[in-house]
Amino acid sequence: MSKLTIVAFDGTRNDLDVANGTTVMENAVRNSVPGIEAECGGACACATCHVYVDDAWSAVVGPPEAMEEDMLDFAYDVRPTSRLSCQIKMSDALDGLVVHVPERQA
Ligand code: FES
């Protein structure tokens, strides 16, 4: 298990205990965190699971791979810390991860 905090656009913190191997998107949907639509179900094909990785975690999470980066072109208000949450898999290394939900999805 790891800790994952998803901060909704209105500032509400969703502090979750999540299983390693699950994605940030899966945990957001499972816990009804507002603002994560995930229309493609995690196939890296919709860009509606866009999040901003907290600055403190950006280097640990790392940059998107090429396919994810291409999809991010379709996301709204992309920033240097933008990632698609279906492509971030929880692990011991990400225990305590904080991500922020954007104002809206694409
Ligand atoms: S759920 Fe569609 S790209 Fe992440």
Short mmCIF file of N, CA and C and ligand atoms in Angstrom, two decimals:
data_model
loop_
_atom_site.label_atom_id
_atom_site.label_comp_id
_atom_site.label_asym_id
_atom_site.label_seq_id
_atom_site.Cartn_x
_atom_site.Cartn_y
_atom_site.Cartn_z
N MET A 1 0.84 -1.21 0.00
CA MET A 1 0.00 0.00 0.00
C MET A 1 0.87 1.25 0.00
N SER A 2 0.36 2.27 -0.61
CA SER A 2 1.04 3.57 -0.61
C SER A 2 0.01 4.65 -0.34
N LYS A 3 0.50 5.79 0.06
CA LYS A 3 -0.36 6.97 0.24
C LYS A 3 -0.36 7.76 -1.07
N LEU A 4 -1.55 8.23 -1.44
CA LEU A 4 -1.70 9.06 -2.64
C LEU A 4 -2.65 10.19 -2.29
N THR A 5 -2.25 11.41 -2.57
CA THR A 5 -3.14 12.56 -2.35
C THR A 5 -3.46 13.19 -3.69
N ILE A 6 -4.76 13.27 -3.97
CA ILE A 6 -5.21 13.94 -5.20
C ILE A 6 -5.95 15.19 -4.77
N VAL A 7 -5.41 16.35 -5.15
CA VAL A 7 -6.00 17.62 -4.76
C VAL A 7 -6.92 18.08 -5.89
N ALA A 8 -8.21 18.17 -5.58
CA ALA A 8 -9.19 18.61 -6.58
C ALA A 8 -8.96 20.09 -6.90
N PHE A 9 -9.56 20.56 -8.00
CA PHE A 9 -9.33 21.94 -8.43
C PHE A 9 -9.79 22.94 -7.37
N ASP A 10 -10.80 22.59 -6.59
CA ASP A 10 -11.28 23.51 -5.55
C ASP A 10 -10.44 23.45 -4.28
N GLY A 11 -9.38 22.66 -4.31
CA GLY A 11 -8.47 22.60 -3.17
C GLY A 11 -8.75 21.46 -2.21
N THR A 12 -9.83 20.72 -2.45
CA THR A 12 -10.15 19.58 -1.58
C THR A 12 -9.09 18.50 -1.73
N ARG A 13 -8.55 18.05 -0.59
CA ARG A 13 -7.53 17.00 -0.61
C ARG A 13 -8.20 15.64 -0.45
N ASN A 14 -7.88 14.74 -1.34
CA ASN A 14 -8.36 13.36 -1.24
C ASN A 14 -7.16 12.50 -0.85
N ASP A 15 -7.08 12.14 0.43
CA ASP A 15 -5.96 11.34 0.93
C ASP A 15 -6.35 9.86 0.86
N LEU A 16 -5.66 9.12 0.02
CA LEU A 16 -6.05 7.74 -0.26
C LEU A 16 -4.95 6.76 0.10
N ASP A 17 -5.35 5.57 0.57
CA ASP A 17 -4.44 4.44 0.71
C ASP A 17 -4.66 3.57 -0.53
N VAL A 18 -3.64 3.38 -1.32
CA VAL A 18 -3.83 2.70 -2.60
C VAL A 18 -2.88 1.52 -2.74
N ALA A 19 -3.27 0.57 -3.56
CA ALA A 19 -2.44 -0.62 -3.79
C ALA A 19 -1.35 -0.30 -4.80
N ASN A 20 -0.15 -0.77 -4.53
CA ASN A 20 0.91 -0.62 -5.51
C ASN A 20 0.53 -1.39 -6.78
N GLY A 21 0.90 -0.83 -7.92
CA GLY A 21 0.55 -1.46 -9.19
C GLY A 21 -0.70 -0.86 -9.82
N THR A 22 -1.49 -0.15 -9.01
CA THR A 22 -2.66 0.53 -9.57
C THR A 22 -2.21 1.91 -10.06
N THR A 23 -3.00 2.48 -10.97
CA THR A 23 -2.62 3.80 -11.49
C THR A 23 -3.32 4.91 -10.69
N VAL A 24 -2.77 6.09 -10.80
CA VAL A 24 -3.38 7.26 -10.15
C VAL A 24 -4.80 7.45 -10.68
N MET A 25 -4.98 7.28 -11.99
CA MET A 25 -6.31 7.43 -12.57
C MET A 25 -7.30 6.43 -11.97
N GLU A 26 -6.92 5.18 -11.88
CA GLU A 26 -7.83 4.15 -11.33
C GLU A 26 -8.28 4.54 -9.92
N ASN A 27 -7.36 5.03 -9.14
CA ASN A 27 -7.70 5.40 -7.76
C ASN A 27 -8.57 6.65 -7.70
N ALA A 28 -8.36 7.56 -8.63
CA ALA A 28 -9.20 8.76 -8.68
C ALA A 28 -10.64 8.37 -9.03
N VAL A 29 -10.80 7.52 -10.03
CA VAL A 29 -12.13 7.11 -10.46
C VAL A 29 -12.82 6.30 -9.35
N ARG A 30 -12.08 5.37 -8.79
CA ARG A 30 -12.63 4.50 -7.73
C ARG A 30 -13.12 5.31 -6.54
N ASN A 31 -12.48 6.43 -6.29
CA ASN A 31 -12.84 7.25 -5.13
C ASN A 31 -13.65 8.48 -5.52
N SER A 32 -14.14 8.49 -6.76
CA SER A 32 -15.01 9.58 -7.25
C SER A 32 -14.40 10.96 -7.05
N VAL A 33 -13.10 11.07 -7.32
CA VAL A 33 -12.46 12.39 -7.24
C VAL A 33 -12.94 13.19 -8.45
N PRO A 34 -13.51 14.37 -8.23
CA PRO A 34 -14.04 15.14 -9.35
C PRO A 34 -12.93 15.65 -10.28
N GLY A 35 -13.24 15.67 -11.57
CA GLY A 35 -12.31 16.28 -12.53
C GLY A 35 -11.44 15.31 -13.29
N ILE A 36 -11.51 14.02 -12.95
CA ILE A 36 -10.78 13.00 -13.70
C ILE A 36 -11.81 12.19 -14.49
N GLU A 37 -11.85 12.40 -15.80
CA GLU A 37 -12.90 11.77 -16.60
C GLU A 37 -12.47 10.40 -17.13
N ALA A 38 -11.23 10.30 -17.58
CA ALA A 38 -10.67 9.00 -18.01
C ALA A 38 -11.56 8.29 -19.02
N GLU A 39 -11.92 8.99 -20.07
CA GLU A 39 -12.87 8.46 -21.06
C GLU A 39 -12.39 7.18 -21.75
N CYS A 40 -11.09 7.03 -21.93
CA CYS A 40 -10.62 5.84 -22.67
C CYS A 40 -10.33 4.67 -21.73
N GLY A 41 -10.51 4.86 -20.45
CA GLY A 41 -10.33 3.76 -19.51
C GLY A 41 -8.90 3.41 -19.21
N GLY A 42 -7.98 4.29 -19.56
CA GLY A 42 -6.58 4.05 -19.20
C GLY A 42 -5.70 3.61 -20.34
N ALA A 43 -6.17 3.77 -21.56
CA ALA A 43 -5.41 3.31 -22.73
C ALA A 43 -4.47 4.36 -23.30
N CYS A 44 -4.30 5.47 -22.60
CA CYS A 44 -3.45 6.57 -23.07
C CYS A 44 -3.95 7.09 -24.42
N ALA A 45 -5.26 7.23 -24.55
CA ALA A 45 -5.85 7.60 -25.82
C ALA A 45 -6.90 8.70 -25.71
N CYS A 46 -6.95 9.43 -24.59
CA CYS A 46 -7.99 10.45 -24.49
C CYS A 46 -7.52 11.76 -23.86
N ALA A 47 -6.54 11.71 -22.99
CA ALA A 47 -6.02 12.91 -22.31
C ALA A 47 -7.02 13.55 -21.35
N THR A 48 -8.05 12.81 -20.93
CA THR A 48 -9.01 13.38 -19.97
C THR A 48 -8.73 12.89 -18.54
N CYS A 49 -7.53 12.41 -18.33
CA CYS A 49 -7.10 12.03 -16.98
C CYS A 49 -5.90 12.87 -16.57
N HIS A 50 -5.78 14.03 -17.22
CA HIS A 50 -4.64 14.94 -17.02
C HIS A 50 -4.53 15.41 -15.57
N VAL A 51 -3.32 15.37 -15.03
CA VAL A 51 -3.06 15.94 -13.70
C VAL A 51 -1.72 16.68 -13.75
N TYR A 52 -1.51 17.53 -12.73
CA TYR A 52 -0.21 18.14 -12.51
C TYR A 52 0.43 17.43 -11.33
N VAL A 53 1.62 16.90 -11.56
CA VAL A 53 2.37 16.29 -10.46
C VAL A 53 2.88 17.42 -9.57
N ASP A 54 2.72 17.26 -8.26
CA ASP A 54 3.22 18.27 -7.33
C ASP A 54 4.71 18.51 -7.56
N ASP A 55 5.12 19.77 -7.44
CA ASP A 55 6.53 20.13 -7.71
C ASP A 55 7.50 19.25 -6.94
N ALA A 56 7.14 18.90 -5.69
CA ALA A 56 8.04 18.11 -4.85
C ALA A 56 8.22 16.69 -5.38
N TRP A 57 7.31 16.24 -6.26
CA TRP A 57 7.34 14.87 -6.75
C TRP A 57 7.71 14.76 -8.22
N SER A 58 7.82 15.87 -8.87
CA SER A 58 8.00 15.87 -10.32
C SER A 58 9.22 15.05 -10.76
N ALA A 59 10.34 15.23 -10.09
CA ALA A 59 11.57 14.53 -10.49
C ALA A 59 11.45 13.04 -10.22
N VAL A 60 10.74 12.67 -9.15
CA VAL A 60 10.60 11.25 -8.81
C VAL A 60 9.70 10.55 -9.83
N VAL A 61 8.62 11.20 -10.19
CA VAL A 61 7.68 10.59 -11.14
C VAL A 61 8.30 10.53 -12.53
N GLY A 62 9.02 11.59 -12.89
CA GLY A 62 9.70 11.60 -14.18
C GLY A 62 8.81 12.11 -15.30
N PRO A 63 9.39 12.24 -16.49
CA PRO A 63 8.65 12.79 -17.63
C PRO A 63 7.80 11.72 -18.31
N PRO A 64 6.85 12.16 -19.15
CA PRO A 64 6.02 11.21 -19.89
C PRO A 64 6.82 10.51 -20.98
N GLU A 65 6.38 9.31 -21.37
CA GLU A 65 6.99 8.65 -22.52
C GLU A 65 6.39 9.25 -23.79
N ALA A 66 6.96 8.89 -24.93
CA ALA A 66 6.61 9.55 -26.20
C ALA A 66 5.11 9.50 -26.50
N MET A 67 4.48 8.34 -26.31
CA MET A 67 3.06 8.21 -26.64
C MET A 67 2.21 9.11 -25.74
N GLU A 68 2.56 9.13 -24.46
CA GLU A 68 1.83 9.98 -23.51
C GLU A 68 2.04 11.45 -23.85
N GLU A 69 3.25 11.80 -24.22
CA GLU A 69 3.54 13.19 -24.56
C GLU A 69 2.71 13.63 -25.76
N ASP A 70 2.54 12.75 -26.74
CA ASP A 70 1.70 13.06 -27.90
C ASP A 70 0.26 13.31 -27.47
N MET A 71 -0.26 12.48 -26.56
CA MET A 71 -1.64 12.66 -26.10
C MET A 71 -1.79 13.94 -25.29
N LEU A 72 -0.74 14.30 -24.56
CA LEU A 72 -0.82 15.53 -23.74
C LEU A 72 -1.04 16.77 -24.59
N ASP A 73 -0.71 16.68 -25.90
CA ASP A 73 -0.97 17.82 -26.79
C ASP A 73 -2.46 18.15 -26.81
N PHE A 74 -3.29 17.18 -26.48
CA PHE A 74 -4.75 17.39 -26.52
C PHE A 74 -5.31 17.83 -25.16
N ALA A 75 -4.47 17.89 -24.16
CA ALA A 75 -4.95 18.27 -22.82
C ALA A 75 -5.05 19.80 -22.70
N TYR A 76 -5.82 20.23 -21.72
CA TYR A 76 -6.05 21.66 -21.47
C TYR A 76 -4.99 22.20 -20.51
N ASP A 77 -4.40 23.37 -20.85
CA ASP A 77 -3.46 24.05 -19.97
C ASP A 77 -2.31 23.14 -19.51
N VAL A 78 -1.59 22.64 -20.48
CA VAL A 78 -0.46 21.74 -20.20
C VAL A 78 0.71 22.54 -19.62
N ARG A 79 1.32 21.98 -18.59
CA ARG A 79 2.45 22.62 -17.90
C ARG A 79 3.62 21.64 -17.83
N PRO A 80 4.79 22.11 -17.38
CA PRO A 80 5.94 21.20 -17.32
C PRO A 80 5.71 19.97 -16.44
N THR A 81 4.81 20.08 -15.46
CA THR A 81 4.57 18.94 -14.56
C THR A 81 3.36 18.10 -14.98
N SER A 82 2.83 18.37 -16.17
CA SER A 82 1.64 17.63 -16.63
C SER A 82 1.96 16.17 -16.90
N ARG A 83 1.05 15.29 -16.49
CA ARG A 83 1.12 13.86 -16.82
C ARG A 83 -0.31 13.36 -17.00
N LEU A 84 -0.42 12.24 -17.69
CA LEU A 84 -1.70 11.55 -17.75
C LEU A 84 -1.72 10.55 -16.60
N SER A 85 -2.74 10.69 -15.76
CA SER A 85 -2.72 9.92 -14.50
C SER A 85 -2.88 8.42 -14.73
N CYS A 86 -3.35 8.00 -15.91
CA CYS A 86 -3.44 6.56 -16.17
C CYS A 86 -2.08 5.96 -16.46
N GLN A 87 -1.09 6.81 -16.63
CA GLN A 87 0.26 6.32 -16.94
C GLN A 87 1.19 6.40 -15.74
N ILE A 88 0.65 6.78 -14.58
CA ILE A 88 1.46 6.82 -13.35
C ILE A 88 1.04 5.66 -12.48
N LYS A 89 1.93 4.70 -12.34
CA LYS A 89 1.64 3.49 -11.56
C LYS A 89 2.21 3.66 -10.16
N MET A 90 1.38 3.40 -9.17
CA MET A 90 1.82 3.54 -7.78
C MET A 90 2.83 2.45 -7.40
N SER A 91 3.78 2.83 -6.55
CA SER A 91 4.83 1.90 -6.10
C SER A 91 5.38 2.45 -4.78
N ASP A 92 6.23 1.67 -4.14
CA ASP A 92 6.85 2.17 -2.90
C ASP A 92 7.57 3.49 -3.14
N ALA A 93 8.16 3.62 -4.33
CA ALA A 93 8.92 4.84 -4.64
C ALA A 93 8.01 6.07 -4.69
N LEU A 94 6.72 5.83 -4.96
CA LEU A 94 5.78 6.97 -5.07
C LEU A 94 4.89 7.09 -3.82
N ASP A 95 5.26 6.39 -2.75
CA ASP A 95 4.49 6.47 -1.50
C ASP A 95 4.46 7.92 -1.00
N GLY A 96 3.26 8.50 -0.93
CA GLY A 96 3.13 9.88 -0.49
C GLY A 96 2.90 10.86 -1.64
N LEU A 97 2.81 10.34 -2.85
CA LEU A 97 2.66 11.17 -4.05
C LEU A 97 1.47 12.15 -3.94
N VAL A 98 1.69 13.35 -4.42
CA VAL A 98 0.63 14.37 -4.47
C VAL A 98 0.47 14.83 -5.93
N VAL A 99 -0.77 14.80 -6.42
CA VAL A 99 -1.06 15.34 -7.75
C VAL A 99 -2.25 16.30 -7.64
N HIS A 100 -2.33 17.20 -8.62
CA HIS A 100 -3.37 18.24 -8.62
C HIS A 100 -4.22 18.11 -9.88
N VAL A 101 -5.52 18.22 -9.71
CA VAL A 101 -6.44 18.12 -10.84
C VAL A 101 -6.55 19.50 -11.51
N PRO A 102 -6.48 19.56 -12.83
CA PRO A 102 -6.59 20.85 -13.52
C PRO A 102 -8.01 21.41 -13.48
N GLU A 103 -8.14 22.65 -13.91
CA GLU A 103 -9.45 23.33 -13.90
C GLU A 103 -10.48 22.54 -14.69
N ARG A 104 -10.05 22.01 -15.83
CA ARG A 104 -10.96 21.16 -16.62
C ARG A 104 -10.13 20.24 -17.51
N GLN A 105 -10.78 19.22 -18.01
CA GLN A 105 -10.10 18.31 -18.93
C GLN A 105 -10.29 18.82 -20.35
N ALA A 106 -9.67 18.17 -21.30
CA ALA A 106 -9.72 18.63 -22.69
C ALA A 106 -11.14 18.63 -23.21
S1 FES B 1 -7.64 7.58 -19.20
FE1 FES B 1 -7.50 8.13 -21.28
S2 FES B 1 -5.47 8.86 -21.46
FE2 FES B 1 -5.64 8.34 -19.37
#
